[in-house]
Amino acid sequence: TELSDWLLPDRKSEIRSRMDDNTDNGVVEFKTATNLKNPGITKSANEKILLTLSMDIMFINNGSVTVLLQTGDGNLFRIHYILSDNIIKLEGKDLYYGIGSNMKRKWIHLTRQVMVDFQKGLTLQYSKNRSMKMKSAARIAAICVRGHGIMDNVSLSFHAHKDLFLDAANYFVRHQDSKGGWPVKVTRKLIPEVMELEPGWYSAMGQGQAISLLVRAYVASKNNTYLEAAGKALDIFDIPSSKGGVLAKFLNSFDWYEEYPTTPSSFVLNGFIYSLIGLYDLKQMATSPVSEKAAELYNNGMRTLKAMLPMFDSGTGTFYDLRHITAGLAPNRARWDYHKVHIKQLYLLVQLDSDPLFKDTLQRWKGYMKGNIAPHN
């Protein structure tokens, strides 16, 4: 970060280069008023293409980062990233994003897709006017910092996919609970008064997709923290649905990992397969004993899938779940977009397992999309 690029708002404000006390890396220290009405220490820009902001920053006291946008009609719009727990707030042309009230004296790797943040502000301002929301052409006019802190690696780029990906993985690490899971904090009424879940339930699909994310984060970063979190996520798979986990038994013989751990069991197909994909990812990348545990769960699940997959074939499409068997209700036929999900999942399973069941089922289910139906007697 070049000091000459930054403009001081007054004589009391300061900016200087120094060495970081902990890392011995060169950083930039800034000191100015914290009030958002203060223009802040400002770096001008004129950027219409590189609209992703990335920087490392530590606030020693209260502070903020502001991106000044100029819209196509010449108006100015300010996006403030502040030390607050409020997620988002709009006041006129000022949009506030909280990055956490407890982040003082901690390094923050701040990566923001500025135009996405801007669009969210327009959504709040023009929630009922789609045409106004679409008038979103803007350029970054300036970047401002306030308060007392140190910063480094300030840049604008076309995208920051890896940063955002790892930030999502870090969220899952931070919010994993003591059971190794990520509880769903909303009520789910799969069938009102028959299959209902109160807040705090776990989803095998959610666990599996989180595992897949964490494994990929490990591959991208070689940070064992992600692999350790993925391993902890296996514990939920051993806990019966009736006791707060995701494990169901079909005919007391086949292990099924429930997307919705209802009583009676619902046996949702796509969610079960997503959980198996997560288990596959982990068994491939983890070391003993986690790899053995993931392999055991995966193999048990694949045994179940091979036995039960034909039960989801309606002859003209697929069933979403097995409520017609477990709850004695009318069949729940998968609409075409879910049927396509089943097909896409089979495409992957064909790559993972050579059992001809998957290839044969894939071809038949693809045929249903073209109007084919199973023969009658």
Short mmCIF file of C-alpha atoms in Angstrom, two decimals:
data_model
loop_
_atom_site.label_atom_id
_atom_site.label_comp_id
_atom_site.label_asym_id
_atom_site.label_seq_id
_atom_site.Cartn_x
_atom_site.Cartn_y
_atom_site.Cartn_z
CA THR A 1 0.00 0.00 0.00
CA GLU A 2 1.64 3.25 -1.18
CA LEU A 3 1.31 6.09 1.35
CA SER A 4 1.20 8.65 -1.45
CA ASP A 5 -2.08 7.12 -2.66
CA TRP A 6 -3.90 8.13 0.55
CA LEU A 7 -5.28 11.62 1.23
CA LEU A 8 -5.52 12.91 4.82
CA PRO A 9 -8.73 14.81 5.74
CA ASP A 10 -7.03 17.17 8.23
CA ARG A 11 -3.76 17.93 10.01
CA LYS A 12 -4.62 15.77 13.01
CA SER A 13 -4.87 12.63 10.90
CA GLU A 14 -1.81 10.45 10.37
CA ILE A 15 -0.65 7.65 8.10
CA ARG A 16 2.77 5.98 8.17
CA SER A 17 4.61 2.79 7.31
CA ARG A 18 5.93 0.58 10.10
CA MET A 19 6.74 -3.03 10.92
CA ASP A 20 4.07 -5.25 12.42
CA ASP A 21 5.05 -6.22 15.98
CA ASN A 22 4.06 -9.88 15.56
CA THR A 23 4.99 -10.75 11.99
CA ASP A 24 7.79 -8.27 11.19
CA ASN A 25 5.98 -7.52 7.94
CA GLY A 26 5.63 -3.99 6.66
CA VAL A 27 2.18 -2.50 7.32
CA VAL A 28 0.49 0.89 7.15
CA GLU A 29 -0.74 2.50 10.37
CA PHE A 30 -3.53 5.07 10.14
CA LYS A 31 -5.10 7.37 12.71
CA THR A 32 -8.06 9.68 12.16
CA ALA A 33 -11.48 10.46 13.62
CA THR A 34 -13.92 7.54 13.91
CA ASN A 35 -17.06 9.56 13.15
CA LEU A 36 -18.63 8.42 9.89
CA LYS A 37 -19.25 12.07 8.99
CA ASN A 38 -15.48 12.45 8.86
CA PRO A 39 -14.30 11.87 5.25
CA GLY A 40 -11.63 9.50 6.51
CA ILE A 41 -8.22 8.79 5.06
CA THR A 42 -9.08 8.30 1.41
CA LYS A 43 -7.65 6.53 -1.60
CA SER A 44 -9.20 7.65 -4.87
CA ALA A 45 -10.23 5.17 -7.54
CA ASN A 46 -12.02 5.13 -10.86
CA GLU A 47 -12.86 1.49 -11.26
CA LYS A 48 -15.73 0.02 -13.26
CA ILE A 49 -14.41 -3.53 -13.71
CA LEU A 50 -12.33 -4.47 -10.65
CA LEU A 51 -15.13 -4.32 -8.11
CA THR A 52 -14.01 -6.78 -5.43
CA LEU A 53 -12.26 -5.18 -2.45
CA SER A 54 -9.71 -7.17 -0.48
CA MET A 55 -7.60 -5.97 2.44
CA ASP A 56 -6.07 -7.04 5.74
CA ILE A 57 -6.95 -4.64 8.54
CA MET A 58 -6.77 -4.46 12.33
CA PHE A 59 -8.65 -1.79 14.25
CA ILE A 60 -6.90 -0.74 17.46
CA ASN A 61 -9.96 1.19 18.54
CA ASN A 62 -13.31 1.73 16.84
CA GLY A 63 -13.08 2.18 13.09
CA SER A 64 -14.59 1.48 9.71
CA VAL A 65 -13.91 1.00 6.02
CA THR A 66 -16.04 2.86 3.47
CA VAL A 67 -16.34 2.31 -0.26
CA LEU A 68 -17.67 5.33 -2.13
CA LEU A 69 -19.64 4.44 -5.25
CA GLN A 70 -20.74 6.77 -8.02
CA THR A 71 -23.81 5.56 -9.87
CA GLY A 72 -24.46 6.03 -13.57
CA ASP A 73 -26.66 9.06 -12.90
CA GLY A 74 -23.90 10.75 -10.90
CA ASN A 75 -25.23 10.08 -7.41
CA LEU A 76 -22.92 8.96 -4.61
CA PHE A 77 -23.63 5.86 -2.54
CA ARG A 78 -21.56 4.90 0.51
CA ILE A 79 -21.04 1.35 1.77
CA HIS A 80 -19.66 1.26 5.33
CA TYR A 81 -18.10 -1.86 6.86
CA ILE A 82 -18.32 -1.24 10.60
CA LEU A 83 -17.55 -2.99 13.90
CA SER A 84 -21.12 -4.01 14.64
CA ASP A 85 -23.21 -7.16 14.93
CA ASN A 86 -25.99 -5.66 12.80
CA ILE A 87 -25.81 -7.53 9.51
CA ILE A 88 -27.15 -4.84 7.19
CA LYS A 89 -28.83 -1.45 7.56
CA LEU A 90 -29.75 1.21 5.01
CA GLU A 91 -30.11 4.92 5.76
CA GLY A 92 -30.65 6.98 2.63
CA LYS A 93 -27.51 6.68 0.53
CA ASP A 94 -25.53 5.03 3.34
CA LEU A 95 -25.45 1.24 3.60
CA TYR A 96 -23.95 -0.35 6.72
CA TYR A 97 -22.57 -3.89 6.97
CA GLY A 98 -21.53 -5.22 10.37
CA ILE A 99 -18.30 -7.22 10.46
CA GLY A 100 -18.53 -8.03 14.18
CA SER A 101 -18.45 -5.93 17.33
CA ASN A 102 -15.67 -8.04 18.89
CA MET A 103 -13.12 -7.60 16.10
CA LYS A 104 -10.95 -4.90 17.67
CA ARG A 105 -7.25 -5.75 17.85
CA LYS A 106 -7.76 -8.74 15.57
CA TRP A 107 -6.60 -9.09 12.00
CA ILE A 108 -9.54 -9.14 9.62
CA HIS A 109 -9.14 -10.39 6.07
CA LEU A 110 -11.90 -8.29 4.54
CA THR A 111 -13.08 -9.41 1.11
CA ARG A 112 -16.24 -7.85 -0.31
CA GLN A 113 -17.93 -8.11 -3.68
CA VAL A 114 -18.82 -4.44 -3.67
CA MET A 115 -21.42 -4.62 -6.43
CA VAL A 116 -23.20 -7.48 -4.67
CA ASP A 117 -23.32 -5.40 -1.50
CA PHE A 118 -24.62 -2.47 -3.55
CA GLN A 119 -27.36 -4.62 -5.08
CA LYS A 120 -28.48 -5.67 -1.61
CA GLY A 121 -28.77 -2.01 -0.69
CA LEU A 122 -30.91 -1.33 -3.74
CA THR A 123 -33.10 -4.27 -2.78
CA LEU A 124 -33.73 -2.69 0.61
CA GLN A 125 -34.40 0.71 -0.94
CA TYR A 126 -36.55 -0.43 -3.85
CA SER A 127 -38.01 -3.71 -2.59
CA LYS A 128 -41.12 -3.33 -4.75
CA ASN A 129 -39.57 -1.67 -7.79
CA ARG A 130 -37.60 -4.14 -9.90
CA SER A 131 -36.71 -1.54 -12.54
CA MET A 132 -34.98 0.62 -9.93
CA LYS A 133 -33.06 -2.36 -8.57
CA MET A 134 -31.76 -3.10 -12.05
CA LYS A 135 -30.34 0.43 -12.42
CA SER A 136 -27.17 -0.67 -10.70
CA ALA A 137 -24.35 0.58 -12.92
CA ALA A 138 -21.73 2.12 -10.66
CA ARG A 139 -18.01 2.59 -10.25
CA ILE A 140 -15.80 2.65 -7.19
CA ALA A 141 -14.78 6.27 -6.64
CA ALA A 142 -12.81 5.93 -3.40
CA ILE A 143 -11.88 3.75 -0.44
CA CYS A 144 -11.79 5.33 3.02
CA VAL A 145 -10.56 4.16 6.45
CA ARG A 146 -11.41 5.70 9.82
CA GLY A 147 -10.28 5.26 13.40
CA HIS A 148 -6.92 3.94 14.53
CA GLY A 149 -5.56 0.77 12.99
CA ILE A 150 -3.11 -0.94 10.68
CA MET A 151 -3.69 -2.33 7.21
CA ASP A 152 -1.97 -4.18 4.42
CA ASN A 153 -2.60 -5.76 1.01
CA VAL A 154 -5.31 -3.31 -0.09
CA SER A 155 -6.42 -4.24 -3.59
CA LEU A 156 -9.27 -4.24 -6.08
CA SER A 157 -9.74 -7.29 -8.29
CA PHE A 158 -12.18 -8.82 -10.74
CA HIS A 159 -13.06 -11.58 -8.29
CA ALA A 160 -11.82 -13.23 -5.09
CA HIS A 161 -13.40 -16.66 -5.39
CA LYS A 162 -10.90 -18.47 -3.18
CA ASP A 163 -11.13 -15.87 -0.41
CA LEU A 164 -14.92 -16.08 -0.37
CA PHE A 165 -14.84 -19.88 -0.52
CA LEU A 166 -12.49 -20.15 2.46
CA ASP A 167 -14.52 -17.56 4.33
CA ALA A 168 -17.57 -19.80 3.94
CA ALA A 169 -15.54 -22.77 5.20
CA ASN A 170 -14.36 -20.72 8.18
CA TYR A 171 -17.99 -19.95 8.99
CA PHE A 172 -18.72 -23.67 9.22
CA VAL A 173 -15.69 -24.24 11.46
CA ARG A 174 -16.75 -21.43 13.81
CA HIS A 175 -20.37 -22.53 14.02
CA GLN A 176 -19.92 -26.28 14.40
CA ASP A 177 -21.48 -27.33 17.70
CA SER A 178 -20.20 -29.73 20.37
CA LYS A 179 -21.91 -32.67 18.66
CA GLY A 180 -20.05 -31.99 15.42
CA GLY A 181 -23.12 -30.67 13.64
CA TRP A 182 -24.83 -27.59 12.34
CA PRO A 183 -28.37 -27.58 13.77
CA VAL A 184 -31.18 -26.16 11.67
CA LYS A 185 -32.81 -23.40 13.69
CA VAL A 186 -36.20 -23.31 12.00
CA THR A 187 -39.31 -25.46 12.18
CA ARG A 188 -39.77 -27.88 9.28
CA LYS A 189 -43.21 -29.25 8.54
CA LEU A 190 -42.64 -31.93 5.93
CA ILE A 191 -46.23 -33.09 6.47
CA PRO A 192 -48.20 -30.94 8.95
CA GLU A 193 -49.08 -32.86 12.12
CA VAL A 194 -47.47 -36.02 10.72
CA MET A 195 -43.81 -35.24 9.97
CA GLU A 196 -42.70 -32.11 11.80
CA LEU A 197 -39.33 -31.01 13.17
CA GLU A 198 -38.77 -28.40 15.86
CA PRO A 199 -35.78 -26.00 15.65
CA GLY A 200 -32.46 -27.63 16.48
CA TRP A 201 -32.68 -30.66 14.21
CA TYR A 202 -29.79 -31.94 12.12
CA SER A 203 -29.88 -32.84 8.44
CA ALA A 204 -27.72 -35.59 6.94
CA MET A 205 -27.79 -33.64 3.69
CA GLY A 206 -26.55 -30.54 5.51
CA GLN A 207 -23.85 -32.54 7.28
CA GLY A 208 -22.75 -34.15 4.02
CA GLN A 209 -22.59 -30.90 2.09
CA ALA A 210 -20.69 -29.23 4.93
CA ILE A 211 -18.22 -32.12 4.90
CA SER A 212 -17.77 -31.73 1.13
CA LEU A 213 -17.10 -28.01 1.57
CA LEU A 214 -14.60 -28.57 4.37
CA VAL A 215 -12.74 -31.29 2.49
CA ARG A 216 -12.39 -28.99 -0.52
CA ALA A 217 -11.21 -26.17 1.74
CA TYR A 218 -8.52 -28.52 3.06
CA VAL A 219 -7.46 -29.43 -0.48
CA ALA A 220 -7.25 -25.74 -1.42
CA SER A 221 -5.40 -24.59 1.70
CA LYS A 222 -3.75 -27.68 3.28
CA ASN A 223 -5.11 -26.36 6.59
CA ASN A 224 -5.89 -29.36 8.81
CA THR A 225 -8.51 -27.36 10.72
CA TYR A 226 -10.98 -28.01 7.91
CA LEU A 227 -10.32 -31.75 7.82
CA GLU A 228 -10.64 -31.97 11.60
CA ALA A 229 -14.04 -30.25 11.48
CA ALA A 230 -15.16 -32.60 8.71
CA GLY A 231 -14.17 -35.57 10.85
CA LYS A 232 -16.16 -34.28 13.83
CA ALA A 233 -19.22 -34.02 11.58
CA LEU A 234 -19.37 -37.83 11.33
CA ASP A 235 -20.66 -38.26 14.88
CA ILE A 236 -24.21 -37.19 13.97
CA PHE A 237 -24.48 -40.09 11.50
CA ASP A 238 -24.36 -42.64 14.33
CA ILE A 239 -27.15 -41.06 16.37
CA PRO A 240 -30.69 -42.34 15.64
CA SER A 241 -33.18 -39.79 14.35
CA SER A 242 -35.37 -40.48 17.39
CA LYS A 243 -32.51 -39.33 19.64
CA GLY A 244 -31.61 -36.15 17.79
CA GLY A 245 -29.38 -37.55 15.06
CA VAL A 246 -29.95 -38.49 11.42
CA LEU A 247 -29.77 -42.30 11.38
CA ALA A 248 -32.91 -44.18 10.33
CA LYS A 249 -33.34 -47.91 9.78
CA PHE A 250 -35.41 -49.41 6.99
CA LEU A 251 -36.86 -52.78 8.02
CA ASN A 252 -34.37 -52.69 10.91
CA SER A 253 -31.69 -53.70 8.41
CA PHE A 254 -30.63 -50.79 6.19
CA ASP A 255 -28.92 -47.62 7.45
CA TRP A 256 -30.37 -44.44 5.96
CA TYR A 257 -29.12 -40.93 6.68
CA GLU A 258 -32.12 -38.63 6.84
CA GLU A 259 -32.31 -35.21 5.22
CA TYR A 260 -35.32 -34.67 7.49
CA PRO A 261 -35.04 -36.90 10.60
CA THR A 262 -38.78 -37.25 11.14
CA THR A 263 -40.79 -39.88 12.99
CA PRO A 264 -41.96 -41.82 11.07
CA SER A 265 -38.96 -41.70 8.77
CA SER A 266 -39.36 -39.91 5.45
CA PHE A 267 -36.44 -41.39 3.44
CA VAL A 268 -35.83 -38.44 1.09
CA LEU A 269 -33.70 -39.73 -1.78
CA ASN A 270 -31.72 -36.68 -2.92
CA GLY A 271 -30.73 -35.69 0.62
CA PHE A 272 -29.50 -39.21 1.35
CA ILE A 273 -27.32 -39.23 -1.76
CA TYR A 274 -25.87 -35.80 -0.92
CA SER A 275 -24.86 -37.16 2.48
CA LEU A 276 -23.12 -40.11 0.80
CA ILE A 277 -21.19 -37.73 -1.46
CA GLY A 278 -19.84 -35.94 1.61
CA LEU A 279 -18.84 -39.23 3.20
CA TYR A 280 -17.10 -40.28 -0.01
CA ASP A 281 -15.13 -37.03 -0.14
CA LEU A 282 -13.95 -37.44 3.44
CA LYS A 283 -12.97 -41.09 3.17
CA GLN A 284 -10.85 -40.23 0.15
CA MET A 285 -8.92 -37.40 1.81
CA ALA A 286 -8.80 -38.15 5.55
CA THR A 287 -6.29 -40.31 7.37
CA SER A 288 -6.92 -43.04 9.93
CA PRO A 289 -9.09 -43.33 11.99
CA VAL A 290 -11.38 -40.75 10.35
CA SER A 291 -11.02 -42.29 6.91
CA GLU A 292 -12.08 -45.71 8.24
CA LYS A 293 -15.12 -44.23 9.97
CA ALA A 294 -16.18 -42.30 6.87
CA ALA A 295 -15.68 -45.42 4.74
CA GLU A 296 -17.81 -47.50 7.10
CA LEU A 297 -20.66 -44.99 6.98
CA TYR A 298 -20.34 -44.64 3.22
CA ASN A 299 -20.30 -48.38 2.57
CA ASN A 300 -23.32 -48.95 4.80
CA GLY A 301 -25.14 -46.17 2.98
CA MET A 302 -24.28 -47.52 -0.46
CA ARG A 303 -25.51 -50.97 0.57
CA THR A 304 -28.81 -49.34 1.51
CA LEU A 305 -29.00 -47.28 -1.67
CA LYS A 306 -28.48 -50.32 -3.87
CA ALA A 307 -31.25 -52.18 -2.04
CA MET A 308 -33.75 -49.31 -1.96
CA LEU A 309 -33.15 -47.29 -5.14
CA PRO A 310 -35.75 -49.29 -7.15
CA MET A 311 -38.38 -48.26 -4.58
CA PHE A 312 -38.15 -44.67 -5.85
CA ASP A 313 -39.02 -45.61 -9.45
CA SER A 314 -42.67 -44.76 -10.21
CA GLY A 315 -42.60 -46.12 -13.77
CA THR A 316 -43.06 -42.63 -15.18
CA GLY A 317 -40.68 -40.68 -12.96
CA THR A 318 -39.39 -40.87 -9.41
CA PHE A 319 -40.69 -40.51 -5.88
CA TYR A 320 -39.24 -37.72 -3.74
CA ASP A 321 -39.50 -39.79 -0.57
CA LEU A 322 -41.18 -42.92 0.83
CA ARG A 323 -43.99 -41.39 2.85
CA HIS A 324 -46.43 -43.68 1.06
CA ILE A 325 -44.67 -46.60 2.75
CA THR A 326 -43.73 -45.23 6.16
CA ALA A 327 -46.72 -42.97 6.86
CA GLY A 328 -49.38 -44.64 4.71
CA LEU A 329 -50.01 -41.45 2.75
CA ALA A 330 -50.39 -40.78 -0.96
CA PRO A 331 -47.10 -41.03 -2.89
CA ASN A 332 -45.06 -37.85 -3.15
CA ARG A 333 -43.97 -37.80 -6.80
CA ALA A 334 -40.80 -35.83 -7.51
CA ARG A 335 -41.49 -32.86 -9.76
CA TRP A 336 -39.30 -32.69 -12.85
CA ASP A 337 -36.62 -30.46 -11.36
CA TYR A 338 -36.15 -32.90 -8.49
CA HIS A 339 -36.23 -35.80 -10.95
CA LYS A 340 -33.38 -34.05 -12.77
CA VAL A 341 -31.50 -33.81 -9.47
CA HIS A 342 -31.87 -37.58 -9.09
CA ILE A 343 -30.49 -38.04 -12.61
CA LYS A 344 -27.52 -35.75 -11.99
CA GLN A 345 -26.74 -37.62 -8.79
CA LEU A 346 -26.83 -40.92 -10.68
CA TYR A 347 -24.35 -39.51 -13.20
CA LEU A 348 -21.94 -39.03 -10.30
CA LEU A 349 -22.67 -42.41 -8.70
CA VAL A 350 -21.88 -44.14 -11.98
CA GLN A 351 -18.39 -42.64 -11.70
CA LEU A 352 -17.98 -43.78 -8.10
CA ASP A 353 -19.40 -47.31 -8.25
CA SER A 354 -19.37 -49.87 -11.06
CA ASP A 355 -22.59 -51.61 -10.00
CA PRO A 356 -24.74 -51.79 -13.18
CA LEU A 357 -27.78 -50.82 -11.09
CA PHE A 358 -26.77 -47.17 -11.25
CA LYS A 359 -26.11 -47.11 -15.00
CA ASP A 360 -29.33 -49.00 -15.82
CA THR A 361 -31.41 -46.80 -13.52
CA LEU A 362 -29.84 -43.67 -14.97
CA GLN A 363 -30.82 -44.64 -18.51
CA ARG A 364 -34.37 -45.49 -17.49
CA TRP A 365 -34.88 -42.30 -15.52
CA LYS A 366 -33.48 -40.23 -18.38
CA GLY A 367 -36.03 -41.93 -20.61
CA TYR A 368 -38.87 -40.75 -18.39
CA MET A 369 -37.82 -37.18 -19.23
CA LYS A 370 -38.51 -38.00 -22.90
CA GLY A 371 -41.96 -39.44 -22.26
CA ASN A 372 -40.98 -43.08 -21.88
CA ILE A 373 -42.89 -45.12 -19.31
CA ALA A 374 -42.41 -48.55 -17.83
CA PRO A 375 -44.37 -51.35 -19.55
CA HIS A 376 -47.63 -52.61 -18.07
CA ASN A 377 -48.76 -56.25 -17.76
#
